[in-house]
XYZ file of C-alpha atoms in Angstrom:
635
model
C 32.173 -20.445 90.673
C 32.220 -16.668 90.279
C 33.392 -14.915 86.753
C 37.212 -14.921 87.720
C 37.448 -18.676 87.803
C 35.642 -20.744 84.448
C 35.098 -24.178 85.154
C 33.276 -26.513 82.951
C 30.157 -26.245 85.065
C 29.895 -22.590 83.503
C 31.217 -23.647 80.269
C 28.789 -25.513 77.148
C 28.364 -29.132 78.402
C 31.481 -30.952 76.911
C 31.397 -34.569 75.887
C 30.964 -36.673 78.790
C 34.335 -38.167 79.656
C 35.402 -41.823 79.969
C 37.801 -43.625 81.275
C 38.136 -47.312 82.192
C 37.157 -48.439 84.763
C 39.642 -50.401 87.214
C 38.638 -54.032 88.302
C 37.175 -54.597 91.007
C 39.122 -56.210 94.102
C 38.320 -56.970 97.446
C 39.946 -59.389 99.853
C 37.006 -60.050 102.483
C 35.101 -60.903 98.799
C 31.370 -60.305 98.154
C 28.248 -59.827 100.636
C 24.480 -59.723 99.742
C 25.076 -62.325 96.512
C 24.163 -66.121 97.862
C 28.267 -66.087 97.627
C 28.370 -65.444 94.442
C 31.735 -63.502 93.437
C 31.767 -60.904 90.727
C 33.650 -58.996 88.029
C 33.189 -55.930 86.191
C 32.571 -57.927 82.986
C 30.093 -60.062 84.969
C 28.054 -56.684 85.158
C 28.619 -55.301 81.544
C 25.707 -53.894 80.070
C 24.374 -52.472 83.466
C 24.765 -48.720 84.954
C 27.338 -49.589 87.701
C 27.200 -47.121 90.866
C 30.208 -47.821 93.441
C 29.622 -46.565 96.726
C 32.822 -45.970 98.846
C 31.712 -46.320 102.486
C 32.459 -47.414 105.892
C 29.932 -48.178 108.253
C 31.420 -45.711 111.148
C 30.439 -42.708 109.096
C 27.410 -41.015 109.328
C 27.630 -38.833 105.845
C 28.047 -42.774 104.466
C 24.752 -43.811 106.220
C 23.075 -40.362 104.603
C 24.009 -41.574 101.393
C 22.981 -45.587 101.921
C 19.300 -43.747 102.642
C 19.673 -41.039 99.496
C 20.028 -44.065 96.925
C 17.414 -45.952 98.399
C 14.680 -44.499 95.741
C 16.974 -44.631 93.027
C 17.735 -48.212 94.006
C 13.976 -48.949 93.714
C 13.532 -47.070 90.849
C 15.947 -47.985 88.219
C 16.528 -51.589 90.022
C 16.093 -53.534 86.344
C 19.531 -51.344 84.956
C 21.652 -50.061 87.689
C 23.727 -52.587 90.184
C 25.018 -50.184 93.543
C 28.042 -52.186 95.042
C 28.841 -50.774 98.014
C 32.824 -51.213 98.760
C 33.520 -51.221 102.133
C 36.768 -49.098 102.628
C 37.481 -49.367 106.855
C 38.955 -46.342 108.505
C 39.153 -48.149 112.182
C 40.842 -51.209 112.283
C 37.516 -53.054 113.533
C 35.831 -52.158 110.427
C 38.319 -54.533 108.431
C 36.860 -57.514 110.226
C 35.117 -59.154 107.900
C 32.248 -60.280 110.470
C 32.022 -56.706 111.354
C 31.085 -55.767 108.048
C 28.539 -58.413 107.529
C 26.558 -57.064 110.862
C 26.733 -53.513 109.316
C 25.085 -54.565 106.195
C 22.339 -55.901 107.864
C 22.033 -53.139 110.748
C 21.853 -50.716 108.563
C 19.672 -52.177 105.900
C 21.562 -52.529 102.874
C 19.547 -53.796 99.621
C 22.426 -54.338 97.207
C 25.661 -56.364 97.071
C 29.018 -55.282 99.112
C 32.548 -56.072 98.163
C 34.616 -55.756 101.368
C 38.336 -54.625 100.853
C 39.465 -54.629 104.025
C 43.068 -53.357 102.623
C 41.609 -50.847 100.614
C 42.894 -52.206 97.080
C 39.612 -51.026 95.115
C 39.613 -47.483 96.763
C 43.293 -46.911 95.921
C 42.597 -48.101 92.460
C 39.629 -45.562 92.198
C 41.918 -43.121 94.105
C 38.830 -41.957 96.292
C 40.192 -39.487 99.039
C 36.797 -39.412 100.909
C 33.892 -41.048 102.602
C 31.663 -41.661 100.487
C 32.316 -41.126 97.261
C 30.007 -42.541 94.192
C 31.471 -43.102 91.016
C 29.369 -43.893 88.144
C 30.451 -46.509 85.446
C 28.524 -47.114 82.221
C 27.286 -49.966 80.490
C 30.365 -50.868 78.235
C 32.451 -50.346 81.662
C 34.214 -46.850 81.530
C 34.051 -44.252 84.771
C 31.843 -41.476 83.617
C 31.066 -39.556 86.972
C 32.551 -39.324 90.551
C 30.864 -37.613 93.352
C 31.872 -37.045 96.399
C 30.077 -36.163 99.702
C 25.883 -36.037 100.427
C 23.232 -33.992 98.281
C 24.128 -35.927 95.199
C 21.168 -38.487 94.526
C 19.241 -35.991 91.988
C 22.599 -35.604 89.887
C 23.220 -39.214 89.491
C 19.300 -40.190 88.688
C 19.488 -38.074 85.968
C 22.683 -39.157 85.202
C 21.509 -42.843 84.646
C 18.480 -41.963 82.830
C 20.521 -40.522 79.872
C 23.015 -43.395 80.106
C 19.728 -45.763 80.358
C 18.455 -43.517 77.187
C 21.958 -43.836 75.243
C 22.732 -47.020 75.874
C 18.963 -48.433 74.573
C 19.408 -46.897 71.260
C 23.574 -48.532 71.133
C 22.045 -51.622 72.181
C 24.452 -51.932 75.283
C 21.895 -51.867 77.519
C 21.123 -55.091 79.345
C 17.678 -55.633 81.474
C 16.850 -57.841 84.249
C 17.227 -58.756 87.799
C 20.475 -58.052 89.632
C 22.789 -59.697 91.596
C 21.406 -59.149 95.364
C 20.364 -61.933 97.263
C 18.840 -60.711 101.008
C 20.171 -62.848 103.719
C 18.125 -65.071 105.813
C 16.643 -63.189 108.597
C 17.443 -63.834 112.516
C 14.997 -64.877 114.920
C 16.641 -62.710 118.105
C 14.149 -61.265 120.712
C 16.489 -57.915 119.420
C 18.439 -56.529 116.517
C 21.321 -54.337 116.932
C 19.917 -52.655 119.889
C 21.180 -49.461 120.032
C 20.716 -47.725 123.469
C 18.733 -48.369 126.493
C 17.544 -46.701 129.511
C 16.472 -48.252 132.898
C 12.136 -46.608 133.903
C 11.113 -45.909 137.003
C 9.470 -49.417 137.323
C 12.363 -51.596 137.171
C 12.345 -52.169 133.761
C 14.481 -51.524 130.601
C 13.365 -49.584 127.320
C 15.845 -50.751 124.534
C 15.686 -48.741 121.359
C 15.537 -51.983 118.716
C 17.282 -49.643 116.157
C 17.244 -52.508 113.085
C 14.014 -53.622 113.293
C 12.698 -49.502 113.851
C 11.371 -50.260 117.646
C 11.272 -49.488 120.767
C 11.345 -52.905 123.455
C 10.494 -52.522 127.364
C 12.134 -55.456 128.584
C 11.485 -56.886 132.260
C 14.422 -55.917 134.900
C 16.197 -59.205 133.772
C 17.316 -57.335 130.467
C 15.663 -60.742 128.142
C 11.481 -61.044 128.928
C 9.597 -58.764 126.398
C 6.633 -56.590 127.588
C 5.863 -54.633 124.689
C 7.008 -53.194 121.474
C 6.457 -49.685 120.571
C 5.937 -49.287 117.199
C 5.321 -50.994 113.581
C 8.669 -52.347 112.664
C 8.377 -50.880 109.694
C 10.572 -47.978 108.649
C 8.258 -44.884 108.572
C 7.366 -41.309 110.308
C 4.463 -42.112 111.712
C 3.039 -40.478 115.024
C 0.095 -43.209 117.315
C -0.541 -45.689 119.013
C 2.238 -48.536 119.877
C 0.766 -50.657 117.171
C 1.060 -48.162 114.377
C 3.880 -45.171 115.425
C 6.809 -45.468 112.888
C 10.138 -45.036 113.514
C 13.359 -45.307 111.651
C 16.904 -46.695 113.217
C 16.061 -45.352 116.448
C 18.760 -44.586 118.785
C 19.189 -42.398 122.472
C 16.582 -42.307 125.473
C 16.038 -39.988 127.927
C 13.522 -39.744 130.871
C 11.424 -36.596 131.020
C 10.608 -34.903 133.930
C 6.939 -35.067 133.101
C 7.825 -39.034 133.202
C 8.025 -39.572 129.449
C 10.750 -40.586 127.325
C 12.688 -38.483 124.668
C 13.915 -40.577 121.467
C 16.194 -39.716 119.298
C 15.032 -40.880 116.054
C 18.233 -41.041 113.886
C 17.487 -41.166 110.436
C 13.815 -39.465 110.784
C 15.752 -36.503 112.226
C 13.826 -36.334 114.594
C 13.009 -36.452 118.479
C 9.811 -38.304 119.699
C 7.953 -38.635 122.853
C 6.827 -42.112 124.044
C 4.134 -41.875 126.395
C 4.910 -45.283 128.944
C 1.353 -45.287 129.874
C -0.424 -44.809 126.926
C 2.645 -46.113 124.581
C 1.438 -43.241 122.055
C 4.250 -41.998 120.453
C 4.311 -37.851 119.104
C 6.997 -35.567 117.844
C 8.540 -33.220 119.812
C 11.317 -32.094 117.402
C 12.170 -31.876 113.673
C 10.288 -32.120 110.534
C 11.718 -35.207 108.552
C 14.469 -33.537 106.439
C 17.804 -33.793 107.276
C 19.392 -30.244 108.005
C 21.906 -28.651 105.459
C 23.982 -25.942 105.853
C 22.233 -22.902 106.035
C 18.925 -24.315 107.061
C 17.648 -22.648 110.564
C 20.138 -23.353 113.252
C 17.155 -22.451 116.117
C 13.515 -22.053 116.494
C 9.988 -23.961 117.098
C 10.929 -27.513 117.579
C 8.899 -28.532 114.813
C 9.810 -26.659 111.952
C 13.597 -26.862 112.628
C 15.753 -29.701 110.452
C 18.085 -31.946 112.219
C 20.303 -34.293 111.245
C 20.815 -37.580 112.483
C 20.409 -37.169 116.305
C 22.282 -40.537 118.219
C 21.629 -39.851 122.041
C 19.972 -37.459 124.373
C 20.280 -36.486 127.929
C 18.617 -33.893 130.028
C 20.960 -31.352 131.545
C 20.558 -27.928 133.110
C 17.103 -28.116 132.017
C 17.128 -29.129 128.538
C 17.096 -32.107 126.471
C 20.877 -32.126 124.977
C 21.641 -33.662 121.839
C 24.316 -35.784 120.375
C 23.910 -34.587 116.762
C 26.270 -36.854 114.850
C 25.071 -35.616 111.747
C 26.939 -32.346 111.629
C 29.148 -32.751 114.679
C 27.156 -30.872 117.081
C 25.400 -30.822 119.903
C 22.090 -28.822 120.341
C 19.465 -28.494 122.889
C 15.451 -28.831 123.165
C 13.981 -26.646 125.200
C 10.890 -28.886 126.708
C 8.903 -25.731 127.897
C 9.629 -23.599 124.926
C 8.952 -26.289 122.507
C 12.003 -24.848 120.638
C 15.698 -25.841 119.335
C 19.250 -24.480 119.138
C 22.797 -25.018 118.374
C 24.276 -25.331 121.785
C 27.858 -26.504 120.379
C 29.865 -27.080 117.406
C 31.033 -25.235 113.824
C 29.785 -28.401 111.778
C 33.665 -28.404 111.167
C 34.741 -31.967 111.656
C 37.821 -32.455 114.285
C 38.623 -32.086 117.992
C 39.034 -28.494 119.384
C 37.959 -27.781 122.650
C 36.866 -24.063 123.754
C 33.793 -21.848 123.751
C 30.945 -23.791 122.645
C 30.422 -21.644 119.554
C 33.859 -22.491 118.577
C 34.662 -26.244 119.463
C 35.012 -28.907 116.982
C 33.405 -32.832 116.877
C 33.589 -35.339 114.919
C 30.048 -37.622 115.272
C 29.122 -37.156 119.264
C 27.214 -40.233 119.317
C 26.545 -40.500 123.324
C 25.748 -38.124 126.354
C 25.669 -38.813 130.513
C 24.903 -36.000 132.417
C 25.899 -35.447 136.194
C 25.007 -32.427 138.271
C 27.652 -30.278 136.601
C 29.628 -31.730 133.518
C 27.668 -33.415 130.429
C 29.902 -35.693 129.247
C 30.127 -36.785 125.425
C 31.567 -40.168 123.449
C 32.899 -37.872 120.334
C 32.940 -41.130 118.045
C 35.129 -40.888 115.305
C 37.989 -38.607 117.276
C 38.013 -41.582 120.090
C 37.499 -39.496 122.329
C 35.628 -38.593 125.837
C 35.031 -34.932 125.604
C 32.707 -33.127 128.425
C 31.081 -29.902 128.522
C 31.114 -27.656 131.357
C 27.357 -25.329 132.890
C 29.145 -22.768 131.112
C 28.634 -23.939 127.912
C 32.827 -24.580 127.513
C 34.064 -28.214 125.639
C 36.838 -30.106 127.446
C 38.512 -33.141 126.384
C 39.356 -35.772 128.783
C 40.936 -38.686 126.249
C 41.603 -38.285 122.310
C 43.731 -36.088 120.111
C 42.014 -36.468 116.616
C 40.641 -38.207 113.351
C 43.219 -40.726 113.047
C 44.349 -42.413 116.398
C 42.826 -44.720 118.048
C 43.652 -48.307 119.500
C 43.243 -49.744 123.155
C 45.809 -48.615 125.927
C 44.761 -47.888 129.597
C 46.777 -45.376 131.759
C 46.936 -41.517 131.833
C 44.837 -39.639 129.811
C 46.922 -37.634 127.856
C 48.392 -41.042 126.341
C 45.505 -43.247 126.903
C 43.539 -44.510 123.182
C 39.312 -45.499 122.707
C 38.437 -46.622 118.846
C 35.268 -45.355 118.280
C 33.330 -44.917 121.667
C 29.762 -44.422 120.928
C 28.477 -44.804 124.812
C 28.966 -43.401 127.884
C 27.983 -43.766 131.390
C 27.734 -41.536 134.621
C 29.311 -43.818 137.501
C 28.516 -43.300 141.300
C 31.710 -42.490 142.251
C 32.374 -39.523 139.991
C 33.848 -41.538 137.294
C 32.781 -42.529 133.677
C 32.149 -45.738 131.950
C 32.677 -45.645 128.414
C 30.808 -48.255 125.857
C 34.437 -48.403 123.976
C 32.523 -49.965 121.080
C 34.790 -50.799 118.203
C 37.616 -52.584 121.278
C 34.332 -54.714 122.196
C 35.054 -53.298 125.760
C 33.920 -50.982 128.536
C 36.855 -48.718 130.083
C 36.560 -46.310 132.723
C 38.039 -42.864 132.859
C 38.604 -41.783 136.595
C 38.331 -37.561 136.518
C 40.215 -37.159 140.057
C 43.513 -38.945 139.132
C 43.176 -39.138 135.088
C 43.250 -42.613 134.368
C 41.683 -45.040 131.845
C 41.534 -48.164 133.166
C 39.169 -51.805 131.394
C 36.582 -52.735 133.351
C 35.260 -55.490 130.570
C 36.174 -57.254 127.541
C 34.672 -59.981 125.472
C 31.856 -57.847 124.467
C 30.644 -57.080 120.708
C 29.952 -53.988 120.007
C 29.016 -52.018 123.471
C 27.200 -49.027 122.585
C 25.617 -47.847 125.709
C 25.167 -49.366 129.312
C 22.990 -48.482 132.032
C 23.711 -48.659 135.852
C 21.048 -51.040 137.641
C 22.033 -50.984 141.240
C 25.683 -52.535 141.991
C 25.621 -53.808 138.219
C 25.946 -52.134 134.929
C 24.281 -53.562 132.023
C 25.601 -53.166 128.873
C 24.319 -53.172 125.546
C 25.908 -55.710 123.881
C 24.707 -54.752 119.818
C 26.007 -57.078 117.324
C 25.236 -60.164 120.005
C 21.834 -58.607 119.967
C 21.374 -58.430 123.782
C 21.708 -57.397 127.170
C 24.767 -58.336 129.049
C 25.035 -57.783 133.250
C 28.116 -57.163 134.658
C 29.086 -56.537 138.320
C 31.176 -53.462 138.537
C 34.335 -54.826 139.151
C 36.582 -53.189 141.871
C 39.879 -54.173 139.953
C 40.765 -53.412 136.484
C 41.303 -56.062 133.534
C 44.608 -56.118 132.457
C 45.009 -55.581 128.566
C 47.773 -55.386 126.120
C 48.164 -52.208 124.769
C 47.359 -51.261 120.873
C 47.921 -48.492 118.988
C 46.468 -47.203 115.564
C 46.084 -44.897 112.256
C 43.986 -45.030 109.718
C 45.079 -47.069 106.997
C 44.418 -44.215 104.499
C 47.680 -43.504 102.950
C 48.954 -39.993 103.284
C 49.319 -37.310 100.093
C 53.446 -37.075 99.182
C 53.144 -32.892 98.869
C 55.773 -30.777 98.213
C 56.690 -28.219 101.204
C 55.897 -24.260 99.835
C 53.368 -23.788 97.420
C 50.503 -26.125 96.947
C 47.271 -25.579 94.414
C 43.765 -27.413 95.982
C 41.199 -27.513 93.435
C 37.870 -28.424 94.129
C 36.329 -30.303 91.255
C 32.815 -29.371 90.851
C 30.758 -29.552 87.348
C 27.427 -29.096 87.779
C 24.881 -32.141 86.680
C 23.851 -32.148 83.179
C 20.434 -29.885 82.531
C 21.907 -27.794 85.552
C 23.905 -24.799 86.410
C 25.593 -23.168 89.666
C 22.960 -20.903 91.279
C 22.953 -18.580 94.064
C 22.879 -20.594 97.452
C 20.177 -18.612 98.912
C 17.659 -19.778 96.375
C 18.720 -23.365 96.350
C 18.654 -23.533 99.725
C 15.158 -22.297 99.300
C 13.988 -24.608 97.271
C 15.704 -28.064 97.678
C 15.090 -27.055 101.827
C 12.098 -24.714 102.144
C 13.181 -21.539 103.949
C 16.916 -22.524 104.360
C 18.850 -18.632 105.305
C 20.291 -17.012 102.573
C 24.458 -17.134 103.338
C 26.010 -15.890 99.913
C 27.034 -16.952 96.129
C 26.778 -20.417 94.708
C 30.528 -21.980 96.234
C 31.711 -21.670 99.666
C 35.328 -23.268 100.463
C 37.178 -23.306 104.394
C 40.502 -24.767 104.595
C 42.080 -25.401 108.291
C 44.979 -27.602 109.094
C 45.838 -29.943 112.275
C 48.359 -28.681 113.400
C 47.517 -25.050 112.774
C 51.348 -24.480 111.903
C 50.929 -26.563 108.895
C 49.018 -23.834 106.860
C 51.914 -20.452 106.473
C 48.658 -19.155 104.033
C 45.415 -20.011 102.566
C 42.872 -21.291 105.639
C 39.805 -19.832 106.252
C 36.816 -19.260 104.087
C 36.233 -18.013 100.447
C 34.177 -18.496 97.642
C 36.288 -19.734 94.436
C 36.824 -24.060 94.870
C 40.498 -23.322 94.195
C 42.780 -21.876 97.021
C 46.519 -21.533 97.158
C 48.236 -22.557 99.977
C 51.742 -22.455 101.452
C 52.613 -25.041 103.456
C 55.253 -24.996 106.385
C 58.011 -26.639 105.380
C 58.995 -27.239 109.365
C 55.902 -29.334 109.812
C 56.371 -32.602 108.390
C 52.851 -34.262 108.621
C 49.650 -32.804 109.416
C 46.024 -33.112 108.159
C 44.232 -30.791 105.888
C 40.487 -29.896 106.652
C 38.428 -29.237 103.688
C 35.489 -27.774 103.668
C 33.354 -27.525 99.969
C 29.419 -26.768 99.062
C 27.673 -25.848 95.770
C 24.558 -25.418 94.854
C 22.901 -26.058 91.674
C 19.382 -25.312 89.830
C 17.594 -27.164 86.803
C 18.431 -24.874 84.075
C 14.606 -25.563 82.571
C 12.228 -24.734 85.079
C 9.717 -27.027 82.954
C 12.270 -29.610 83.770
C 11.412 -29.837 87.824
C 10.338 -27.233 89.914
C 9.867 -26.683 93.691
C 7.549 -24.258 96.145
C 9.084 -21.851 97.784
C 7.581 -20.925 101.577
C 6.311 -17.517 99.734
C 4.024 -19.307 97.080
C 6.335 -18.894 94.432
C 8.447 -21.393 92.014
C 11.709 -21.874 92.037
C 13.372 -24.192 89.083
C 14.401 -27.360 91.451
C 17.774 -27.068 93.656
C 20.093 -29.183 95.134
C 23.491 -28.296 97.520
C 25.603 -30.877 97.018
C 28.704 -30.842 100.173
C 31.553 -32.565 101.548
C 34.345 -32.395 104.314
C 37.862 -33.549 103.575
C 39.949 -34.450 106.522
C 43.484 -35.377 103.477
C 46.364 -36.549 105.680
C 49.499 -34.787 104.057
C 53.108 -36.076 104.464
C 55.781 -33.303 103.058
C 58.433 -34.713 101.063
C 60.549 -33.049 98.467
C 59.410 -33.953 94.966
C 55.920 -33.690 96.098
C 52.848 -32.981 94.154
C 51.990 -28.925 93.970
C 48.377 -29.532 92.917
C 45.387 -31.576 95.232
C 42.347 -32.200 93.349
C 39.508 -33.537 95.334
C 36.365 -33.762 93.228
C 33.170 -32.674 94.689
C 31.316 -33.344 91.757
C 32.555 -34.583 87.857
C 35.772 -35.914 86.625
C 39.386 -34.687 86.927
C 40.615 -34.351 83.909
């Protein structure tokens, strides 16, 4: 925060506030606890860390993997619940949550609140959020966003420290019990390509394999890799990968795969089964790391699928809603697509808008894109310019065939070139595959009854699909009529803000961690990234609205985390996008310190970030102030 604006992160450290926190309610009850149902009192005397999530969001899955250490670490004093808080209406089935707590590897005990009773209690406006609750049960930190791991371990090491000497500290094991595991030939597969010799490479994205199946989609011929989460280049015995996702053939007859939460792309060798890296160094990019250069010393972030078009490897980089290319003969990445804004605006490459592209299909001229949590089927044209075909934003989604412009996906995360010019999309949270028909702009539904498509590959007259929460391969025939569905339509459950029309204040709560202090961007980037660009002072803040006409004053960017904004009082709902990052430094160098690329040390930094997508409703009698906390408490 510059001079103009004092904020308690550049004021003395004040007295930590408390408040009480709420109970803890959830009507699909408790997961990961031998059924064992819990309170807030049943947890007194342990550092409670709630994290908000749902399992469609890819900043939630960064933050499942930041806590994983701290989980470890401080496993005899802090209990992480993570609440499940749905945005789609799949995510409130309650089976659908207990397959995302094991896909996605979750050590600690869920609450699911499908109705979103515990987030409206804790009135969290964003996925994820953390909130920190102390031993004698009062709410002494909320963060919202990625980068915040380092703030909350040191966080519970003073509340460990405190609460020892009160004598409110209580020791021992906690309440997760780990499931019983399955004995399925696959686990959560996540995509699959069909090899030159008939058979089927399956990325096994649970269990951290790759699985070359015969042509009947079941008989195993080998597994690439350990099974055991790691970054580790070899053999097919030893190479580690982590949640792999999206295959590609080579033209040197390789495979590209996108290794999702290694960010990372890999090269599987089918006759050797050696496994190298062709992309990414094992960090996951933040903004104003390198956005292009040698393959291997470029960050990415959470790359889902890959396709080769024009030349290059494209990919689906859910992490920051873009898509980028690898240049195979260059050995070198680039943004190709996308602001990092979150949303759906079509246009110019540099300027279009995603929200979590999560598959690719090319054809000779279009490379067409499942933009996950828009809905949507979005294509890009050889000249680099993004289309959308179905969708219209964040919050709608259902199941309804027809034409285009009217026609709804809920969270497509495959798609698939057809022979006739057409698309089939994995329309994974319906449990169906749809078609979208370019020449007369139709969505029709080829097949229901599935669970969980998320990619399908065409194997001469039949498609087969992969089917991920049943853990398999499904054949179809390509039908030559459509299946005739009721039609469904959706929001998001999230409540909109009641605003007043005219003025409104958004403040960004942000107090940096205790034993740290805002610092200039360029050197935290530096230092918590190695070599990230240097793009300005320690706060950065973009405000855009859907529809544009909502905002009369206030978008675009700045650097104060407060902004005022007029509102149009002719637009009576809309959606405000909020962009916020800050960057802080250990105040004591002696207290952490990291290497900079020159030699030299830096006092240890960490940019803590987080997009807002706050549906608004204006209504006289409104509020005229929006806090959305980044980082401390509003008090």
């Amino acid at each position: 925060m510059n001079d103009s604006a004092p904020t308690a992160a550049s004021a003395p450290t004040p007295r930590r506030a408390r408040v009480r926190a709420p109970e803890l309610i959830g009507k699909g009850g408790w997961l990961n606890t031998g059924e064992q149902q819990y309170t807030l009192a049943d947890l007194r005397g342990r550092i409670v860390i709630l994290d908000f999530w749902t399992f469609c969001c890819i900043n939630c899955l960064h933050v499942l993997d930041e806590l994983r250490e701290l989980e470890e670490k401080h496993r005899d004093t802090v209990v992480i619940i993570g609440v499940h808080s749905p945005k789609f209406a799949h995510e409130a089935e309650h089976q659908a949550v207990v397959d995302a707590v094991e896909r996605y590897g979750v050590e600690h005990p869920v609450l699911d609140d499908p109705e979103l009773a515990t987030w409206k209690q804790y009135a969290v406006r964003a996925w994820p959020t953390l909130v920190v609750i102390d031993p004698e049960g009062y709410v002494v930190a909320q963060h919202a966003g990625e980068g915040h791991a380092h703030a909350i371990a040191r966080l519970v090491e003073e509340l460990e420290a405190e609460h020892a000497a009160k004598g409110t500290l209580r020791r021992g094991d906690g309440p997760y019990v780990a499931p019983e595991p399955e004995p399925t030939a696959l686990r959560f597969p996540g995509k699959a390509l069909a090899l030159p010799s008939g058979n089927l490479l399956v990325s096994d994205t649970t269990r951290h394999q790759l699985v070359e199946l015969e042509g009947d989609g079941e008989s195993v011929v080998r597994r690439i890799g350990s099974g055991v989460r790691g970054f580790v280049d070899g053999s097919a015995e030893k190479a580690g990968f982590s949640e792999p996702q999206g295959l590609a053939l080579l033209d040197d007859g390789s495979v590209v795969v996108a290794d999702t939460v290694n960010h990372a792309l890999r090269r599987l060798d089918l006759v050797t089964g050696e496994v190298s890296t062709l992309a990414g160094t094992g960090r996951q990019w933040w903004q104003g790391s390198p956005t292009s250069g040698p393959a291997r010393e470029v960050d990415l972030s959470s790359p889902w699928d890959v396709a080769l078009f024009g030349g290059k490897v494209w990919i689906a980089m859910a992490g920051v809603h873009q898509l980028w290319a690898y240049d195979p003969e260059a050995a070198t990445v680039r943004v190709a697509a996308g602001t990092t804004n979150e949303g759906l605006v079509d246009g110019p490459g540099a300027e279009a808008w995603f929200a979590q592209p999560s598959g690719l299909a090319a054809t000779a001229d279009r490379l067409w894109l499942a933009d996950s949590e828009t809905s949507a089927l979005r294509w890009v044209d050889l000249d680099g310019t993004v289309h959308t075909a179905v969708g219209t934003g964040l919050f709608d989604f259902g199941h309804r065939d027809g034409a285009a412009e009217q026609a709804l996906f809920q969270h497509p995360l495959g798609v698939t070139a057809l022979p006739d010019g057409s698309v089939a999309v994995s329309d994974t949270y319906n449990h169906a595959l749809r078609r979208y028909d370019p020449a007369t702009g139709e969505v029709t539904t080829l097949a229901t009854d599935l669970r969980e498509p998320s990619d399908a590959v065409l194997v001469g007259d039949d498609i087969v699909v992969v089917e991920s929460a049943r853990h398999r391969l499904t054949r179809l025939r390509l039908p030559e009529e459509a299946v005739r569905v009721e039609s469904v339509a959706h929001r998001t459950q999230r409540a909109a803000i009641e605003v007043a029309p005219g003025g409104l204040r958004l403040d960004v709560v942000f107090q940096a961690p205790t034993g740290q202090k805002l610092d200039t961007l360029p050197q935290a980037l530096d230092s918590a990234r190695a070599g990230g660009t240097p793009i300005g002072p320690s706060t950065r803040l973009l405000v855009s609205s859907t529809p544009p006409e909502l905002l009369l004053a206030g978008e675009g960017a700045g650097t104060d985390l407060f902004r005022a904004l007029e509102l149009n009082p002719a637009v009576t709902d809309g959606v405000l996008h909020v962009s916020a990052m800050a960057a802080s430094c250990d105040d004591d160098p002696a207290g952490g310190t990291s290497r900079s690329k020159t030699g030299g040390e830096y006092p240890a930094c960490h940019v803590h970030q987080q997009d807002w997508g706050v549906p608004v409703r204006l209504t006289e009698g409104g509020t005229d102030r929006l806090p959305l906390v980044l980082a401390g408490m509003d008090d």
